């Protein structure tokens, strides 16, 4: 599982899954973009805006294991 955002809960039980975060962001962006004819472009931007969070380094960082991905 990949995460977008963490909380103080160390076990990750209430962390925000990345896929759901991207989906919700894309939906909101599509709604906003539709007001000026850019729904598809805005949705795509929503899907891509945090793509780097799938990296091993970011997942190590968010999990409190900074430096673990470089080891």
Short mmCIF file of N, CA, C and O in Angstrom, two decimals:
data_model
loop_
_atom_site.label_atom_id
_atom_site.label_comp_id
_atom_site.label_asym_id
_atom_site.label_seq_id
_atom_site.Cartn_x
_atom_site.Cartn_y
_atom_site.Cartn_z
N UNK A 1 0.85 -1.18 0.00
CA UNK A 1 0.00 0.00 0.00
C UNK A 1 0.89 1.23 0.00
O UNK A 1 1.87 1.30 0.74
N UNK A 2 0.54 2.20 -0.82
CA UNK A 2 1.25 3.48 -0.87
C UNK A 2 0.36 4.54 -0.24
O UNK A 2 -0.86 4.51 -0.41
N UNK A 3 0.98 5.46 0.46
CA UNK A 3 0.23 6.48 1.19
C UNK A 3 0.56 7.89 0.69
O UNK A 3 1.69 8.18 0.31
N UNK A 4 -0.48 8.76 0.74
CA UNK A 4 -0.32 10.16 0.37
C UNK A 4 0.00 11.01 1.59
O UNK A 4 0.85 11.89 1.54
N UNK A 5 -0.70 10.73 2.68
CA UNK A 5 -0.56 11.52 3.90
C UNK A 5 -0.58 10.60 5.11
O UNK A 5 -1.31 9.62 5.14
N UNK A 6 0.20 10.96 6.12
CA UNK A 6 0.23 10.18 7.35
C UNK A 6 -0.37 10.98 8.49
O UNK A 6 -0.67 12.16 8.35
N UNK A 7 -0.54 10.30 9.61
CA UNK A 7 -1.02 10.93 10.83
C UNK A 7 -0.07 10.52 11.96
O UNK A 7 0.93 9.84 11.71
N UNK A 8 -0.42 10.87 13.16
CA UNK A 8 0.41 10.50 14.31
C UNK A 8 0.30 9.01 14.63
O UNK A 8 1.09 8.49 15.42
N UNK A 9 -0.64 8.32 14.02
CA UNK A 9 -0.81 6.88 14.26
C UNK A 9 0.29 6.12 13.54
O UNK A 9 0.34 6.09 12.31
N UNK A 10 1.17 5.51 14.28
CA UNK A 10 2.36 4.87 13.71
C UNK A 10 2.05 3.64 12.87
O UNK A 10 2.79 3.31 11.96
N UNK A 11 0.95 2.95 13.15
CA UNK A 11 0.66 1.72 12.41
C UNK A 11 0.03 1.97 11.05
O UNK A 11 -0.20 1.03 10.28
N UNK A 12 -0.27 3.21 10.72
CA UNK A 12 -0.81 3.54 9.40
C UNK A 12 -2.28 3.23 9.23
O UNK A 12 -2.81 3.36 8.13
N UNK A 13 -2.95 2.86 10.28
CA UNK A 13 -4.35 2.43 10.16
C UNK A 13 -5.29 3.52 9.68
O UNK A 13 -6.34 3.23 9.11
N UNK A 14 -4.94 4.78 9.88
CA UNK A 14 -5.80 5.85 9.41
C UNK A 14 -5.07 6.80 8.45
O UNK A 14 -5.46 7.94 8.28
N UNK A 15 -4.02 6.30 7.81
CA UNK A 15 -3.31 7.09 6.81
C UNK A 15 -4.12 7.11 5.52
O UNK A 15 -4.90 6.20 5.24
N UNK A 16 -3.90 8.15 4.73
CA UNK A 16 -4.65 8.29 3.48
C UNK A 16 -3.96 7.53 2.34
O UNK A 16 -2.83 7.86 1.97
N UNK A 17 -4.63 6.52 1.78
CA UNK A 17 -4.05 5.80 0.65
C UNK A 17 -3.85 6.73 -0.55
O UNK A 17 -4.69 7.59 -0.84
N UNK A 18 -2.73 6.56 -1.22
CA UNK A 18 -2.38 7.44 -2.33
C UNK A 18 -3.38 7.35 -3.49
O UNK A 18 -3.79 8.38 -4.03
N UNK A 19 -3.79 6.16 -3.87
CA UNK A 19 -4.72 6.02 -4.99
C UNK A 19 -6.02 6.77 -4.74
O UNK A 19 -6.53 7.48 -5.63
N UNK A 20 -6.57 6.65 -3.54
CA UNK A 20 -7.80 7.36 -3.20
C UNK A 20 -7.60 8.87 -3.19
O UNK A 20 -8.47 9.62 -3.63
N UNK A 21 -6.46 9.31 -2.70
CA UNK A 21 -6.14 10.74 -2.69
C UNK A 21 -6.09 11.30 -4.11
O UNK A 21 -6.69 12.33 -4.40
N UNK A 22 -5.41 10.57 -5.00
CA UNK A 22 -5.31 11.03 -6.38
C UNK A 22 -6.67 11.03 -7.06
O UNK A 22 -7.00 11.96 -7.81
N UNK A 23 -7.47 10.01 -6.81
CA UNK A 23 -8.80 9.94 -7.41
C UNK A 23 -9.68 11.10 -6.95
O UNK A 23 -10.35 11.74 -7.77
N UNK A 24 -9.68 11.37 -5.66
CA UNK A 24 -10.50 12.47 -5.13
C UNK A 24 -10.01 13.83 -5.63
O UNK A 24 -10.81 14.71 -5.94
N UNK A 25 -8.70 13.99 -5.71
CA UNK A 25 -8.15 15.25 -6.22
C UNK A 25 -8.52 15.44 -7.68
O UNK A 25 -8.89 16.54 -8.10
N UNK A 26 -8.43 14.37 -8.47
CA UNK A 26 -8.80 14.45 -9.89
C UNK A 26 -10.27 14.82 -10.05
O UNK A 26 -10.61 15.65 -10.91
N UNK A 27 -11.12 14.25 -9.24
CA UNK A 27 -12.55 14.56 -9.31
C UNK A 27 -12.81 16.02 -8.97
O UNK A 27 -13.55 16.71 -9.69
N UNK A 28 -12.20 16.49 -7.90
CA UNK A 28 -12.39 17.90 -7.52
C UNK A 28 -11.84 18.84 -8.58
O UNK A 28 -12.45 19.85 -8.93
N UNK A 29 -10.67 18.50 -9.12
CA UNK A 29 -10.06 19.34 -10.16
C UNK A 29 -10.94 19.36 -11.41
O UNK A 29 -11.10 20.41 -12.04
N UNK A 30 -11.52 18.22 -11.76
CA UNK A 30 -12.40 18.15 -12.93
C UNK A 30 -13.60 19.07 -12.77
O UNK A 30 -13.98 19.78 -13.70
N UNK A 31 -14.17 19.08 -11.58
CA UNK A 31 -15.32 19.95 -11.30
C UNK A 31 -14.92 21.41 -11.44
O UNK A 31 -15.61 22.20 -12.10
N UNK A 32 -13.79 21.79 -10.85
CA UNK A 32 -13.33 23.17 -10.96
C UNK A 32 -12.97 23.51 -12.41
O UNK A 32 -13.31 24.58 -12.91
N UNK A 33 -12.29 22.61 -13.10
CA UNK A 33 -11.88 22.85 -14.47
C UNK A 33 -13.04 22.95 -15.44
O UNK A 33 -12.95 23.64 -16.46
N UNK A 34 -14.14 22.27 -15.13
CA UNK A 34 -15.30 22.32 -16.03
C UNK A 34 -15.90 23.72 -16.11
O UNK A 34 -16.55 24.06 -17.10
N UNK A 35 -15.65 24.54 -15.14
CA UNK A 35 -16.18 25.91 -15.13
C UNK A 35 -15.55 26.78 -16.21
O UNK A 35 -16.10 27.80 -16.59
N UNK A 36 -14.38 26.37 -16.73
CA UNK A 36 -13.75 27.14 -17.78
C UNK A 36 -13.27 26.26 -18.94
O UNK A 36 -12.33 26.59 -19.66
N UNK A 37 -13.95 25.13 -19.13
CA UNK A 37 -13.70 24.29 -20.29
C UNK A 37 -12.45 23.44 -20.23
O UNK A 37 -11.95 23.02 -21.27
N UNK A 38 -11.94 23.19 -19.05
CA UNK A 38 -10.69 22.42 -18.93
C UNK A 38 -10.85 21.21 -18.01
O UNK A 38 -9.91 20.84 -17.31
N UNK A 39 -12.02 20.58 -18.04
CA UNK A 39 -12.29 19.47 -17.12
C UNK A 39 -11.30 18.33 -17.30
O UNK A 39 -10.76 17.81 -16.31
N UNK A 40 -11.04 17.92 -18.53
CA UNK A 40 -10.14 16.78 -18.76
C UNK A 40 -8.71 17.11 -18.34
O UNK A 40 -8.04 16.30 -17.71
N UNK A 41 -8.24 18.28 -18.70
CA UNK A 41 -6.87 18.68 -18.34
C UNK A 41 -6.73 18.80 -16.82
O UNK A 41 -5.72 18.37 -16.25
N UNK A 42 -7.74 19.35 -16.18
CA UNK A 42 -7.69 19.51 -14.73
C UNK A 42 -7.71 18.15 -14.03
O UNK A 42 -6.98 17.93 -13.07
N UNK A 43 -8.53 17.23 -14.53
CA UNK A 43 -8.58 15.88 -13.94
C UNK A 43 -7.23 15.19 -14.10
O UNK A 43 -6.74 14.56 -13.15
N UNK A 44 -6.62 15.31 -15.26
CA UNK A 44 -5.31 14.71 -15.48
C UNK A 44 -4.28 15.30 -14.51
O UNK A 44 -3.48 14.57 -13.92
N UNK A 45 -4.32 16.60 -14.34
CA UNK A 45 -3.41 17.25 -13.39
C UNK A 45 -3.63 16.71 -11.97
O UNK A 45 -2.69 16.48 -11.22
N UNK A 46 -4.90 16.47 -11.62
CA UNK A 46 -5.22 15.91 -10.32
C UNK A 46 -4.64 14.52 -10.13
O UNK A 46 -4.11 14.20 -9.08
N UNK A 47 -4.73 13.69 -11.18
CA UNK A 47 -4.17 12.34 -11.11
C UNK A 47 -2.66 12.36 -10.99
O UNK A 47 -2.07 11.51 -10.33
N UNK A 48 -2.01 13.33 -11.62
CA UNK A 48 -0.55 13.34 -11.70
C UNK A 48 0.14 14.16 -10.62
O UNK A 48 1.35 14.03 -10.43
N UNK A 49 -0.58 15.00 -9.89
CA UNK A 49 0.06 15.99 -9.02
C UNK A 49 0.96 15.39 -7.93
O UNK A 49 1.89 16.04 -7.49
N UNK A 50 0.69 14.21 -7.47
CA UNK A 50 1.49 13.59 -6.41
C UNK A 50 2.09 12.26 -6.86
O UNK A 50 2.38 11.39 -6.04
N UNK A 51 2.31 12.11 -8.13
CA UNK A 51 2.81 10.85 -8.66
C UNK A 51 4.13 10.43 -8.01
O UNK A 51 4.37 9.25 -7.79
N UNK A 52 4.96 11.39 -7.65
CA UNK A 52 6.24 11.10 -7.01
C UNK A 52 6.11 10.44 -5.65
O UNK A 52 7.07 9.85 -5.15
N UNK A 53 4.92 10.50 -5.07
CA UNK A 53 4.71 9.87 -3.76
C UNK A 53 4.70 8.34 -3.86
O UNK A 53 4.72 7.67 -2.84
N UNK A 54 4.68 7.81 -5.07
CA UNK A 54 4.80 6.36 -5.24
C UNK A 54 6.26 5.90 -5.08
O UNK A 54 6.52 4.70 -4.99
N UNK A 55 7.19 6.84 -5.02
CA UNK A 55 8.60 6.46 -4.92
C UNK A 55 8.90 5.80 -3.57
O UNK A 55 8.29 6.10 -2.54
N UNK A 56 9.86 4.91 -3.61
CA UNK A 56 10.30 4.22 -2.39
C UNK A 56 10.82 5.22 -1.36
O UNK A 56 10.58 5.08 -0.16
N UNK A 57 11.53 6.24 -1.83
CA UNK A 57 12.09 7.25 -0.92
C UNK A 57 10.99 8.01 -0.18
O UNK A 57 11.10 8.23 1.03
N UNK A 58 9.93 8.40 -0.89
CA UNK A 58 8.85 9.13 -0.22
C UNK A 58 8.13 8.23 0.77
O UNK A 58 7.80 8.65 1.89
N UNK A 59 7.87 7.00 0.39
CA UNK A 59 7.17 6.08 1.28
C UNK A 59 7.99 5.82 2.54
O UNK A 59 7.45 5.70 3.64
N UNK A 60 9.31 5.74 2.40
CA UNK A 60 10.18 5.60 3.56
C UNK A 60 10.10 6.85 4.43
O UNK A 60 10.01 6.77 5.67
N UNK A 61 10.10 8.02 3.80
CA UNK A 61 10.02 9.29 4.52
C UNK A 61 8.72 9.39 5.30
O UNK A 61 8.70 9.68 6.50
N UNK A 62 7.60 9.12 4.63
CA UNK A 62 6.30 9.27 5.30
C UNK A 62 6.14 8.24 6.41
O UNK A 62 5.44 8.48 7.39
N UNK A 63 6.81 7.11 6.27
CA UNK A 63 6.74 6.08 7.30
C UNK A 63 7.73 6.28 8.43
O UNK A 63 7.87 5.45 9.31
N UNK A 64 8.48 7.40 8.39
CA UNK A 64 9.43 7.70 9.44
C UNK A 64 10.73 6.93 9.31
O UNK A 64 11.47 6.80 10.26
N UNK A 65 10.99 6.43 8.11
CA UNK A 65 12.20 5.67 7.87
C UNK A 65 13.12 6.44 6.92
O UNK A 65 13.75 5.85 6.04
N UNK A 66 13.20 7.74 7.07
CA UNK A 66 14.02 8.56 6.18
C UNK A 66 15.42 8.00 6.11
O UNK A 66 16.02 7.63 7.12
N UNK A 67 15.92 7.87 4.91
CA UNK A 67 17.24 7.31 4.70
C UNK A 67 17.20 5.82 4.43
O UNK A 67 18.15 5.25 3.91
N UNK A 68 16.09 5.16 4.73
CA UNK A 68 15.97 3.72 4.54
C UNK A 68 16.03 3.35 3.06
O UNK A 68 16.56 2.31 2.69
N UNK A 69 15.49 4.21 2.21
CA UNK A 69 15.47 3.90 0.77
C UNK A 69 16.86 3.99 0.15
O UNK A 69 17.13 3.40 -0.88
N UNK A 70 17.76 4.74 0.78
CA UNK A 70 19.11 4.88 0.24
C UNK A 70 20.03 3.75 0.71
O UNK A 70 21.11 3.58 0.20
N UNK A 71 19.63 3.03 1.73
CA UNK A 71 20.49 2.00 2.33
C UNK A 71 20.70 0.81 1.41
O UNK A 71 20.11 0.60 0.45
#
